[in-house]
Short mmCIF file of C-alpha atoms in Angstrom, two decimals:
data_model
loop_
_atom_site.label_atom_id
_atom_site.label_comp_id
_atom_site.label_asym_id
_atom_site.label_seq_id
_atom_site.Cartn_x
_atom_site.Cartn_y
_atom_site.Cartn_z
CA MET A 1 22.05 14.00 4.14
CA LEU A 2 19.12 13.57 6.55
CA ARG A 3 16.77 12.97 3.63
CA VAL A 4 19.03 10.22 2.26
CA LEU A 5 19.20 8.61 5.72
CA PHE A 6 15.41 8.77 6.06
CA LEU A 7 14.88 7.14 2.65
CA LEU A 8 17.38 4.43 3.53
CA LEU A 9 15.55 3.62 6.77
CA VAL A 10 12.22 3.47 4.94
CA ALA A 11 13.72 1.12 2.33
CA LEU A 12 15.08 -1.11 5.06
CA SER A 13 11.69 -1.24 6.84
CA PHE A 14 10.17 -2.76 3.71
CA ALA A 15 13.03 -5.20 3.08
CA HIS A 16 11.00 -8.10 4.54
CA ALA A 17 13.35 -8.50 7.53
CA GLN A 18 10.71 -10.41 9.47
CA THR A 19 11.34 -11.77 12.94
CA SER A 20 9.80 -14.44 15.14
CA THR A 21 10.99 -12.78 18.35
CA GLY A 22 9.46 -10.46 20.95
CA SER A 23 10.53 -7.54 23.09
CA VAL A 24 10.35 -6.65 26.77
CA THR A 25 10.49 -3.03 27.88
CA GLY A 26 9.81 -1.39 31.17
CA VAL A 27 10.63 1.10 33.91
CA VAL A 28 12.31 0.50 37.28
CA SER A 29 11.01 2.68 40.11
CA ASP A 30 10.81 2.74 43.89
CA ILE A 31 7.67 2.52 46.02
CA SER A 32 7.19 6.30 45.82
CA GLY A 33 7.15 6.18 42.02
CA ALA A 34 10.60 7.81 41.53
CA VAL A 35 12.65 6.17 38.77
CA VAL A 36 15.73 4.11 39.68
CA PRO A 37 18.62 4.65 37.24
CA GLY A 38 21.54 2.21 37.07
CA ALA A 39 19.52 -0.84 38.16
CA THR A 40 20.72 -4.22 36.80
CA ILE A 41 18.02 -6.24 35.02
CA ARG A 42 18.58 -9.87 34.10
CA LEU A 43 16.14 -11.93 31.97
CA ILE A 44 16.59 -15.67 32.52
CA GLY A 45 14.93 -18.40 30.48
CA THR A 46 12.76 -20.45 32.84
CA ASP A 47 13.07 -23.70 30.85
CA THR A 48 16.68 -23.33 29.74
CA GLY A 49 18.30 -21.56 32.70
CA ASP A 50 20.37 -19.27 30.47
CA VAL A 51 20.67 -15.51 30.91
CA ALA A 52 18.94 -14.22 27.78
CA ARG A 53 19.76 -10.57 28.42
CA GLU A 54 21.46 -8.41 31.06
CA LEU A 55 20.62 -4.68 31.01
CA THR A 56 21.03 -1.47 32.99
CA SER A 57 18.21 1.00 33.46
CA GLY A 58 18.86 4.45 32.03
CA GLY A 59 18.66 7.83 33.65
CA ASP A 60 14.89 7.72 33.31
CA GLY A 61 14.71 4.22 34.81
CA ALA A 62 13.71 2.74 31.45
CA PHE A 63 15.13 -0.40 29.81
CA SER A 64 14.48 -2.33 26.60
CA ALA A 65 15.31 -5.92 25.59
CA PRO A 66 14.49 -6.50 21.90
CA LEU A 67 14.78 -9.64 19.78
CA LEU A 68 14.02 -12.12 22.55
CA ARG A 69 13.00 -15.66 21.77
CA PRO A 70 9.36 -16.41 22.71
CA SER A 71 9.51 -18.27 26.02
CA THR A 72 8.80 -17.93 29.71
CA TYR A 73 11.22 -15.70 31.59
CA THR A 74 12.21 -14.79 35.14
CA VAL A 75 13.21 -11.15 35.66
CA GLU A 76 15.77 -10.25 38.38
CA VAL A 77 16.32 -6.61 39.31
CA SER A 78 18.95 -5.35 41.74
CA ALA A 79 20.13 -1.86 42.71
CA THR A 80 22.15 -0.40 45.53
CA GLY A 81 19.94 0.47 48.55
CA PHE A 82 17.08 -1.76 47.41
CA LYS A 83 15.96 -5.32 47.90
CA ARG A 84 16.49 -7.66 44.95
CA LEU A 85 13.26 -8.17 42.97
CA VAL A 86 12.57 -11.55 41.39
CA ARG A 87 9.53 -11.74 39.13
CA SER A 88 8.77 -15.09 37.51
CA GLY A 89 6.24 -16.29 34.98
CA ILE A 90 6.79 -13.57 32.36
CA VAL A 91 5.33 -15.18 29.23
CA LEU A 92 6.62 -13.62 26.03
CA ARG A 93 4.70 -14.62 22.90
CA VAL A 94 5.84 -14.34 19.32
CA ASP A 95 5.96 -10.69 18.14
CA ASP A 96 4.86 -9.40 21.57
CA THR A 97 6.11 -6.12 22.98
CA LEU A 98 5.55 -6.39 26.76
CA THR A 99 5.89 -3.49 29.20
CA LEU A 100 6.87 -4.25 32.80
CA ARG A 101 6.43 -1.98 35.82
CA LEU A 102 9.13 -3.08 38.26
CA THR A 103 8.96 -1.56 41.75
CA LEU A 104 11.87 -1.92 44.18
CA GLU A 105 11.54 -1.79 47.96
CA PRO A 106 14.22 -0.16 50.19
CA GLY A 107 16.65 -2.61 51.73
CA THR A 108 19.88 -4.46 51.00
CA VAL A 109 20.60 -6.55 47.95
CA THR A 110 20.88 -9.62 50.17
CA ASP A 111 17.14 -9.34 50.79
CA SER A 112 14.77 -10.22 47.99
CA VAL A 113 11.15 -9.85 47.03
CA THR A 114 9.76 -12.67 44.86
CA VAL A 115 6.66 -12.22 42.75
CA SER A 116 5.43 -15.50 41.27
CA ALA A 117 1.94 -14.50 40.15
CA SER A 118 0.83 -11.46 38.20
CA VAL A 119 -2.00 -10.15 36.11
CA GLU A 120 -2.00 -10.68 32.34
CA LEU A 121 0.53 -8.36 30.72
CA LEU A 122 -0.69 -5.98 28.04
CA GLU A 123 0.95 -4.70 24.87
CA GLU A 124 1.02 -0.94 25.35
CA ARG A 125 3.11 -0.06 22.31
CA THR A 126 1.27 -1.77 19.43
CA ASN A 127 -2.31 -1.83 18.17
CA THR A 128 -2.03 -5.02 16.11
CA VAL A 129 -5.14 -7.18 15.81
CA GLY A 130 -4.06 -10.76 16.23
CA GLN A 131 -4.27 -14.03 18.14
CA VAL A 132 -1.57 -16.26 19.60
CA ILE A 133 -2.29 -20.00 19.63
CA ASP A 134 0.02 -21.83 22.00
CA ASP A 135 0.96 -25.49 22.27
CA ARG A 136 -1.66 -26.29 24.89
CA SER A 137 -4.48 -24.87 22.76
CA MET A 138 -3.32 -26.77 19.69
CA GLN A 139 -3.32 -30.04 21.58
CA GLN A 140 -6.66 -29.58 23.37
CA LEU A 141 -8.88 -27.95 20.75
CA PRO A 142 -10.67 -30.21 18.20
CA LEU A 143 -8.56 -30.31 15.07
CA ASN A 144 -9.48 -32.76 12.32
CA GLY A 145 -6.41 -33.71 10.35
CA ARG A 146 -4.08 -31.92 12.82
CA ASN A 147 -3.65 -28.89 10.55
CA TYR A 148 -2.70 -25.98 12.77
CA LEU A 149 -3.94 -23.41 10.20
CA SER A 150 -7.53 -24.44 10.96
CA LEU A 151 -7.11 -22.64 14.29
CA GLY A 152 -6.39 -19.38 12.46
CA ASN A 153 -10.19 -19.04 12.14
CA LEU A 154 -10.25 -18.16 15.84
CA THR A 155 -8.60 -14.78 15.08
CA ALA A 156 -10.68 -11.62 14.86
CA GLY A 157 -11.51 -10.87 11.22
CA ALA A 158 -10.71 -14.39 9.94
CA VAL A 159 -13.25 -16.75 8.36
CA PRO A 160 -12.77 -20.13 6.62
CA SER A 161 -11.76 -19.86 2.98
CA THR A 162 -14.21 -21.32 0.44
CA ARG A 163 -11.91 -21.28 -2.61
CA SER A 164 -10.64 -24.58 -4.01
CA ARG A 165 -7.00 -23.46 -4.38
CA ASP A 166 -6.77 -22.15 -0.84
CA ARG A 167 -7.31 -24.27 2.24
CA SER A 168 -6.43 -21.80 5.01
CA PHE A 169 -8.62 -18.82 5.93
CA SER A 170 -9.63 -15.39 4.71
CA ALA A 171 -8.73 -12.24 6.71
CA TYR A 172 -11.08 -9.23 6.41
CA GLY A 173 -12.24 -10.24 2.93
CA ASN A 174 -8.81 -10.91 1.44
CA ARG A 175 -8.18 -14.24 -0.20
CA GLY A 176 -6.23 -16.87 1.70
CA LEU A 177 -3.68 -16.77 -1.09
CA GLN A 178 -2.83 -13.23 0.06
CA ASN A 179 -1.75 -14.40 3.53
CA ALA A 180 1.95 -14.28 4.43
CA PHE A 181 3.66 -17.14 6.26
CA LEU A 182 6.77 -17.01 8.45
CA LEU A 183 8.61 -19.94 9.99
CA ASP A 184 11.18 -19.14 12.70
CA GLY A 185 11.45 -15.57 11.43
CA SER A 186 11.99 -16.39 7.76
CA ARG A 187 9.55 -16.19 4.84
CA ASN A 188 7.72 -19.48 4.37
CA GLN A 189 6.00 -18.87 1.03
CA ASN A 190 5.14 -21.35 -1.67
CA TYR A 191 5.67 -19.84 -5.14
CA LEU A 192 4.48 -22.76 -7.27
CA ARG A 193 2.63 -21.30 -10.24
CA GLY A 194 -0.91 -22.54 -10.12
CA LEU A 195 -0.51 -23.67 -6.51
CA ASP A 196 -1.16 -27.30 -7.42
CA ASN A 197 -0.54 -28.51 -3.88
CA ARG A 198 -3.29 -26.21 -2.53
CA ALA A 199 -0.98 -24.73 0.15
CA ARG A 200 0.39 -21.18 0.28
CA ASP A 201 2.88 -22.07 3.03
CA ALA A 202 5.96 -23.95 1.76
CA MET A 203 6.49 -26.01 4.94
CA ARG A 204 3.75 -26.99 7.39
CA PRO A 205 5.20 -28.52 10.59
CA SER A 206 3.28 -30.97 12.71
CA LEU A 207 1.65 -29.82 15.95
CA GLU A 208 4.37 -31.47 18.07
CA ALA A 209 6.99 -29.31 16.32
CA ILE A 210 5.23 -25.96 16.91
CA SER A 211 5.78 -23.99 20.10
CA GLU A 212 3.18 -21.37 19.14
CA PHE A 213 2.00 -19.32 16.22
CA LYS A 214 0.45 -15.89 15.87
CA VAL A 215 -2.08 -14.73 13.29
CA GLN A 216 -2.13 -10.97 12.71
CA THR A 217 -5.02 -9.72 10.63
CA SER A 218 -4.73 -5.93 10.87
CA ASN A 219 -2.38 -3.05 11.75
CA TYR A 220 0.73 -5.22 11.70
CA SER A 221 4.22 -3.75 11.34
CA ALA A 222 5.65 -2.54 8.02
CA GLU A 223 8.30 -5.28 8.28
CA TYR A 224 5.59 -7.76 7.17
CA GLY A 225 5.32 -6.29 3.67
CA ALA A 226 4.06 -7.99 0.51
CA SER A 227 0.89 -9.24 2.20
CA ALA A 228 -2.64 -7.98 1.81
CA GLY A 229 -4.12 -10.68 4.03
CA ALA A 230 -3.09 -12.02 7.40
CA VAL A 231 0.43 -12.72 8.68
CA VAL A 232 0.97 -16.21 10.15
CA ASN A 233 4.11 -16.32 12.29
CA VAL A 234 5.17 -19.83 13.45
CA VAL A 235 7.86 -20.63 16.00
CA THR A 236 9.16 -24.20 16.33
CA LYS A 237 9.91 -25.83 19.66
CA SER A 238 13.32 -25.76 21.29
CA GLY A 239 14.70 -28.21 23.78
CA THR A 240 14.88 -27.51 27.52
CA ASN A 241 17.05 -28.57 30.45
CA ALA A 242 14.67 -31.46 31.11
CA LEU A 243 13.98 -34.39 28.81
CA HIS A 244 10.43 -34.16 27.42
CA GLY A 245 8.60 -36.33 24.94
CA SER A 246 5.21 -37.25 23.60
CA ALA A 247 3.54 -39.97 21.50
CA PHE A 248 0.14 -40.11 19.84
CA GLU A 249 -2.05 -42.05 17.44
CA PHE A 250 -5.43 -41.11 16.01
CA LEU A 251 -7.58 -43.64 14.17
CA ARG A 252 -10.70 -43.33 12.07
CA ASN A 253 -12.33 -46.35 10.44
CA ASN A 254 -15.39 -46.87 8.26
CA ALA A 255 -16.44 -49.74 10.54
CA LEU A 256 -17.36 -47.03 13.05
CA ASP A 257 -19.09 -44.70 10.56
CA ALA A 258 -22.66 -44.51 9.26
CA ARG A 259 -23.37 -45.36 5.60
CA ASP A 260 -23.41 -42.62 2.99
CA TYR A 261 -27.04 -41.49 2.58
CA PHE A 262 -26.72 -41.42 -1.23
CA LEU A 263 -25.01 -44.83 -1.48
CA PRO A 264 -27.29 -47.44 -3.13
CA ALA A 265 -28.37 -50.22 -0.83
CA SER A 266 -26.72 -52.82 -3.07
CA SER A 267 -23.31 -51.10 -2.90
CA GLN A 268 -20.67 -51.83 -0.34
CA GLN A 269 -19.77 -49.13 2.17
CA PRO A 270 -16.66 -47.24 1.00
CA LEU A 271 -13.38 -48.03 2.69
CA PHE A 272 -12.10 -45.37 5.04
CA ILE A 273 -9.05 -45.93 7.24
CA GLN A 274 -7.06 -42.96 8.59
CA HIS A 275 -4.07 -43.25 10.89
CA GLN A 276 -2.04 -40.32 12.20
CA PHE A 277 0.72 -41.23 14.58
CA GLY A 278 4.06 -39.90 15.76
CA GLY A 279 5.70 -38.13 18.63
CA SER A 280 8.37 -35.73 19.81
CA LEU A 281 11.42 -35.76 22.04
CA GLY A 282 13.72 -33.00 23.27
CA GLY A 283 16.20 -32.23 25.95
CA PRO A 284 19.65 -30.79 26.80
CA ILE A 285 22.93 -31.49 25.02
CA ILE A 286 24.84 -29.36 27.54
CA ARG A 287 22.77 -28.09 30.43
CA ASN A 288 22.15 -24.30 30.28
CA ARG A 289 24.17 -24.22 27.06
CA ALA A 290 22.82 -26.41 24.21
CA TRP A 291 19.48 -28.11 23.51
CA TRP A 292 17.75 -30.23 20.87
CA HIS A 293 14.22 -31.10 19.84
CA GLY A 294 12.68 -33.35 17.19
CA ALA A 295 9.14 -34.21 16.09
CA PHE A 296 7.78 -36.70 13.52
CA GLN A 297 4.29 -37.43 12.19
CA ARG A 298 3.02 -40.07 9.75
CA THR A 299 -0.33 -39.77 8.01
CA HIS A 300 -1.79 -42.90 6.41
CA LEU A 301 -5.13 -42.51 4.67
CA SER A 302 -6.97 -45.10 2.51
CA GLU A 303 -10.39 -44.00 1.34
CA GLY A 304 -12.99 -45.23 -1.09
CA GLU A 305 -14.57 -42.13 -2.64
CA THR A 306 -18.15 -42.66 -3.84
CA GLY A 307 -18.81 -41.10 -7.23
CA ARG A 308 -21.50 -41.31 -9.91
CA GLN A 309 -21.24 -40.58 -13.59
CA THR A 310 -23.24 -41.10 -16.78
CA VAL A 311 -22.09 -43.78 -19.22
CA PRO A 312 -23.80 -44.99 -22.44
CA THR A 313 -25.89 -48.14 -22.31
CA PRO A 314 -24.92 -51.19 -24.40
CA ALA A 315 -27.84 -50.38 -26.73
CA GLU A 316 -26.52 -46.83 -27.26
CA ILE A 317 -23.03 -48.12 -27.96
CA GLY A 318 -24.65 -50.39 -30.56
CA GLY A 319 -26.34 -47.38 -32.17
CA ARG A 320 -29.86 -47.87 -30.74
CA PHE A 321 -31.47 -44.88 -29.00
CA ASN A 322 -34.84 -44.16 -27.43
CA ALA A 323 -34.81 -40.53 -28.56
CA PRO A 324 -34.92 -39.35 -32.21
CA VAL A 325 -31.52 -39.49 -33.98
CA TYR A 326 -31.19 -37.44 -37.15
CA ASP A 327 -29.03 -38.42 -40.11
CA PRO A 328 -26.54 -35.56 -40.75
CA PHE A 329 -26.08 -36.71 -44.39
CA THR A 330 -29.72 -35.80 -45.15
CA THR A 331 -29.37 -32.14 -44.18
CA ARG A 332 -31.18 -29.89 -46.67
CA PRO A 333 -32.98 -26.54 -46.78
CA ASN A 334 -36.45 -26.49 -45.24
CA PRO A 335 -38.96 -26.22 -48.13
CA ASN A 336 -41.61 -24.89 -45.76
CA GLY A 337 -39.61 -22.08 -44.24
CA SER A 338 -36.20 -20.92 -43.08
CA GLY A 339 -33.48 -23.18 -41.69
CA PHE A 340 -32.66 -26.81 -42.47
CA ILE A 341 -34.24 -30.19 -41.90
CA ARG A 342 -32.90 -33.76 -41.54
CA ASP A 343 -34.38 -37.24 -41.71
CA ILE A 344 -34.60 -39.49 -38.65
CA PHE A 345 -32.74 -42.78 -38.79
CA PRO A 346 -35.30 -45.59 -39.12
CA GLY A 347 -36.17 -46.83 -35.67
CA ASN A 348 -33.63 -44.40 -34.16
CA VAL A 349 -30.89 -46.90 -35.03
CA ILE A 350 -27.59 -45.78 -36.50
CA PRO A 351 -26.30 -48.36 -38.98
CA THR A 352 -22.93 -49.88 -38.03
CA SER A 353 -21.65 -48.89 -41.48
CA ARG A 354 -21.92 -45.30 -40.37
CA PHE A 355 -19.84 -45.78 -37.21
CA ASP A 356 -16.62 -43.70 -37.10
CA PRO A 357 -13.67 -45.94 -36.14
CA VAL A 358 -12.31 -43.39 -33.63
CA GLY A 359 -15.75 -42.84 -32.07
CA GLN A 360 -16.31 -46.61 -31.92
CA SER A 361 -12.93 -47.02 -30.16
CA ILE A 362 -13.76 -44.31 -27.63
CA ALA A 363 -17.24 -45.69 -26.96
CA ALA A 364 -15.82 -49.15 -26.36
CA ARG A 365 -13.82 -47.79 -23.40
CA TYR A 366 -16.95 -47.04 -21.37
CA PRO A 367 -18.00 -49.65 -18.80
CA ALA A 368 -21.54 -51.03 -18.74
CA PRO A 369 -23.91 -49.19 -16.37
CA ASN A 370 -24.30 -50.73 -12.92
CA LEU A 371 -27.38 -48.65 -12.02
CA GLY A 372 -30.73 -48.25 -13.78
CA GLY A 373 -31.65 -45.33 -16.00
CA THR A 374 -29.67 -43.33 -18.51
CA ALA A 375 -28.33 -40.55 -16.20
CA ASN A 376 -25.86 -41.07 -13.36
CA ASN A 377 -26.09 -44.76 -14.06
CA TYR A 378 -22.60 -45.77 -12.94
CA VAL A 379 -21.34 -45.69 -9.33
CA ALA A 380 -17.95 -46.69 -7.97
CA ASN A 381 -15.82 -46.35 -4.84
CA PRO A 382 -12.29 -45.87 -6.27
CA LEU A 383 -9.47 -46.10 -3.75
CA GLN A 384 -7.71 -42.83 -2.82
CA ALA A 385 -4.46 -43.41 -0.94
CA THR A 386 -2.43 -40.77 0.94
CA ARG A 387 0.89 -41.26 2.68
CA VAL A 388 2.72 -38.32 4.30
CA ASN A 389 5.87 -38.23 6.44
CA ASN A 390 6.53 -34.94 8.28
CA GLY A 391 9.47 -34.14 10.54
CA THR A 392 11.16 -31.15 12.17
CA PHE A 393 14.50 -31.17 14.01
CA ARG A 394 16.00 -28.18 15.81
CA GLY A 395 19.07 -27.38 17.84
CA ASP A 396 19.88 -24.29 19.91
CA PHE A 397 23.35 -23.36 21.13
CA ARG A 398 24.50 -20.57 23.45
CA LEU A 399 28.15 -20.14 22.55
CA THR A 400 28.77 -17.23 24.93
CA ASP A 401 26.67 -14.83 26.98
CA LYS A 402 26.49 -12.68 23.84
CA ASP A 403 26.30 -15.24 21.01
CA ASN A 404 23.33 -17.52 20.36
CA PHE A 405 22.78 -19.88 17.41
CA PHE A 406 19.96 -22.11 16.22
CA GLY A 407 19.47 -24.46 13.28
CA ARG A 408 16.37 -26.22 11.99
CA TYR A 409 15.66 -28.82 9.33
CA SER A 410 12.12 -29.75 8.28
CA PHE A 411 10.78 -32.14 5.63
CA ASP A 412 7.36 -33.11 4.35
CA ASP A 413 7.07 -35.96 1.86
CA GLY A 414 3.55 -36.60 0.58
CA THR A 415 2.55 -39.28 -1.94
CA PHE A 416 -1.00 -39.49 -3.28
CA SER A 417 -2.56 -42.18 -5.49
CA ARG A 418 -5.94 -41.34 -7.02
CA LEU A 419 -8.13 -43.62 -9.09
CA PRO A 420 -10.90 -42.20 -11.33
CA ILE A 421 -14.59 -43.11 -11.15
CA LEU A 422 -14.50 -45.12 -14.40
CA PRO A 423 -12.09 -48.01 -15.04
CA THR A 424 -8.56 -47.11 -16.05
CA GLU A 425 -9.09 -47.89 -19.75
CA ALA A 426 -11.62 -45.01 -19.78
CA GLN A 427 -10.15 -42.54 -17.31
CA THR A 428 -6.69 -41.70 -16.01
CA PRO A 429 -5.30 -42.76 -12.60
CA VAL A 430 -2.75 -40.33 -11.17
CA ASP A 431 0.16 -40.64 -8.76
CA ARG A 432 1.34 -37.40 -7.21
CA SER A 433 4.42 -36.65 -5.10
CA ILE A 434 4.81 -33.40 -3.13
CA PRO A 435 8.29 -33.18 -1.63
CA ALA A 436 9.16 -30.21 0.60
CA ARG A 437 12.36 -29.24 2.42
CA SER A 438 13.18 -26.33 4.70
CA TRP A 439 16.47 -25.27 6.30
CA SER A 440 16.97 -22.36 8.60
CA ILE A 441 19.84 -21.01 10.71
CA GLY A 442 19.97 -17.99 12.98
CA TYR A 443 22.64 -16.06 14.85
CA THR A 444 21.87 -13.45 17.51
CA ARG A 445 24.69 -11.20 18.70
CA ILE A 446 24.35 -8.92 21.76
CA VAL A 447 26.73 -6.16 20.71
CA SER A 448 26.01 -4.19 23.88
CA PRO A 449 23.06 -3.86 26.28
CA ALA A 450 21.66 -1.27 23.82
CA MET A 451 22.55 -2.98 20.53
CA VAL A 452 21.39 -6.39 19.34
CA ASN A 453 21.75 -7.96 15.89
CA GLU A 454 19.84 -10.97 14.54
CA LEU A 455 20.78 -12.75 11.27
CA ARG A 456 18.52 -15.34 9.63
CA VAL A 457 19.22 -17.49 6.56
CA ALA A 458 16.57 -19.89 5.24
CA TYR A 459 15.93 -22.04 2.18
CA ASN A 460 12.62 -23.60 1.14
CA PHE A 461 12.00 -26.15 -1.59
CA THR A 462 8.57 -27.33 -2.70
CA GLY A 463 7.71 -29.52 -5.65
CA VAL A 464 4.73 -31.14 -7.34
CA ILE A 465 5.41 -34.18 -9.51
CA GLN A 466 2.53 -36.16 -10.94
CA ASP A 467 1.97 -38.59 -13.75
CA SER A 468 -0.40 -41.33 -14.85
CA THR A 469 0.26 -45.02 -14.34
CA LEU A 470 -1.21 -45.75 -17.79
CA PRO A 471 1.07 -46.37 -20.77
CA ARG A 472 1.00 -43.86 -23.59
CA ASP A 473 -2.05 -44.29 -25.85
CA GLU A 474 -2.79 -41.48 -28.31
CA ILE A 475 -6.13 -42.96 -29.52
CA ILE A 476 -5.86 -40.38 -32.30
CA ALA A 477 -2.43 -40.01 -33.86
CA GLY A 478 -0.77 -36.74 -32.79
CA SER A 479 -3.17 -36.02 -29.93
CA LEU A 480 -0.40 -36.22 -27.31
CA ALA A 481 2.78 -34.13 -27.25
CA PRO A 482 5.89 -36.09 -28.28
CA ARG A 483 7.44 -35.72 -24.79
CA VAL A 484 4.37 -37.22 -23.06
CA ASP A 485 5.10 -40.90 -22.41
CA SER A 486 2.00 -41.87 -20.42
CA SER A 487 -1.77 -41.63 -20.23
CA ILE A 488 -4.45 -40.96 -22.86
CA PRO A 489 -5.90 -37.68 -24.21
CA THR A 490 -9.15 -36.23 -22.84
CA PHE A 491 -12.32 -36.41 -24.92
CA ALA A 492 -15.41 -34.43 -23.81
CA VAL A 493 -18.48 -36.42 -24.89
CA THR A 494 -21.67 -34.34 -24.59
CA GLY A 495 -24.04 -35.80 -21.99
CA TYR A 496 -21.61 -38.49 -20.82
CA ALA A 497 -18.56 -38.83 -18.59
CA GLN A 498 -15.32 -37.62 -20.14
CA ILE A 499 -12.82 -40.09 -21.47
CA GLY A 500 -9.31 -39.58 -20.06
CA ALA A 501 -10.40 -37.19 -17.30
CA GLN A 502 -8.21 -37.13 -14.19
CA PRO A 503 -9.58 -37.48 -10.63
CA SER A 504 -10.91 -34.26 -9.12
CA GLY A 505 -8.09 -31.93 -8.05
CA PHE A 506 -5.45 -33.80 -10.04
CA GLY A 507 -5.50 -31.91 -13.29
CA ASN A 508 -2.72 -32.06 -15.86
CA VAL A 509 -0.44 -35.03 -16.45
CA PRO A 510 2.46 -35.15 -16.63
CA LEU A 511 3.36 -32.33 -14.25
CA ASP A 512 6.69 -31.29 -12.75
CA LYS A 513 6.93 -27.97 -10.85
CA LYS A 514 9.43 -26.73 -8.34
CA SER A 515 9.69 -23.69 -6.07
CA LYS A 516 13.06 -22.73 -4.56
CA VAL A 517 13.28 -19.70 -2.27
CA THR A 518 16.29 -18.40 -0.36
CA ASN A 519 15.58 -15.85 2.33
CA ILE A 520 18.27 -13.77 4.06
CA SER A 521 17.29 -11.19 6.65
CA ASP A 522 19.05 -9.15 9.28
CA ASN A 523 17.52 -7.17 12.14
CA PHE A 524 19.61 -4.64 14.04
CA THR A 525 18.14 -2.90 17.08
CA TRP A 526 19.70 0.10 18.76
CA VAL A 527 18.14 1.60 21.92
CA LYS A 528 19.24 5.16 22.61
CA GLY A 529 17.56 6.70 25.63
CA ARG A 530 13.81 6.78 24.89
CA HIS A 531 14.40 6.07 21.20
CA THR A 532 14.63 2.72 19.43
#
């Protein structure tokens, strides 16, 4: 029976029941160091005013408050024959396990001792290697593009990822694709095959929506299974008893930038306009009982991307070359040795009667060079447009002293228009849409001071939909699948730019992929004496 129970507990520990909460433990003692049993401990949210947990110290003076929401708390301790102790400024980060040493002084409960400043609290019960990035750090540190994952590089063991399909970071030599992502305690993974959107996390909130996040790179708990890399645990902001808001706009413009060193003097400076603007607002619905918070961000990017490719000259399209061109129809055995020989076309000119109609059609799609020479003789600044709307809305509700609920809805709608280097009759323009949706609800029930249950249900949707704006043109009959109703096939021409090639990073067209993930987890904590 014990063996079956042990195996069940091991199985549950690997059931991916992740959490975005923290724990506070401690011991209540008097000034002589003797433990104080039966003391009442209350943890009160500083910003919300609600009593998050009320406990009683055991016979050994110890207490434990698991599954607490990351926040700032005030701890009140009272016991018969002692002054009431009030300790404020207890900052609990995501996935922290803090240990408090609470010392009571002799006196009456009508007297009180208030401690408003203390040394940094340490985690005495875990040896996880990690880093918490709070809201203040995210707002003050330089962050191009306002992508919070860039700050993950500040964690011990993390370095920027250099792989094209991963734009996060690498932890202790593992690929960024092996990182695990959590959002409000639920798995936040993108399972798109091929990862065409270059993001392992399914939903990426804006900075204004994030309260804090923690990156763990080593020795993290077994509950974070299925991850060889780091664990990124994100907690969204909740409302408080006071109305708070923010607004921002960041602008970059090519009028303020230097010219590209490799841009020819005769070419116009590429267009570059980037706007990121938005804000957040949150406050109480019912003071000390219900709160709301919302954040929105709009990204607007228009960029001319300088690119150079090799196209044939008008003379080459007409069949006239500077290098020797051999007639394949004159191939014959070499009379002077092994192998074969061919005759050179007179004057290195291919007669028009020998032109293949398909090859002639393909060659006619190339534009004329706009630079000198025969290599990299065409330059352009095609427009690349990006439009992204990102929003997160959350509500928290304290139904009773023992029942707490929260709900969150997030969306991220990105549209991308990419033009190729060559004109559209030669290469394929692509429009891409990346819709993402995320829902999450949570219910925490305090069964007793020693038993707490936390239920989380989440759903993530991510998609990649892209197609060409060109009408269907097979060029060669049967070169496109019957279901393809746009674009042209790709032809690789040795020594020259490809015909039909898509812009860099925008591979196959048409493309329609979707990832749908439902995550249900339940955490039950039972404190029995010194055991949890």
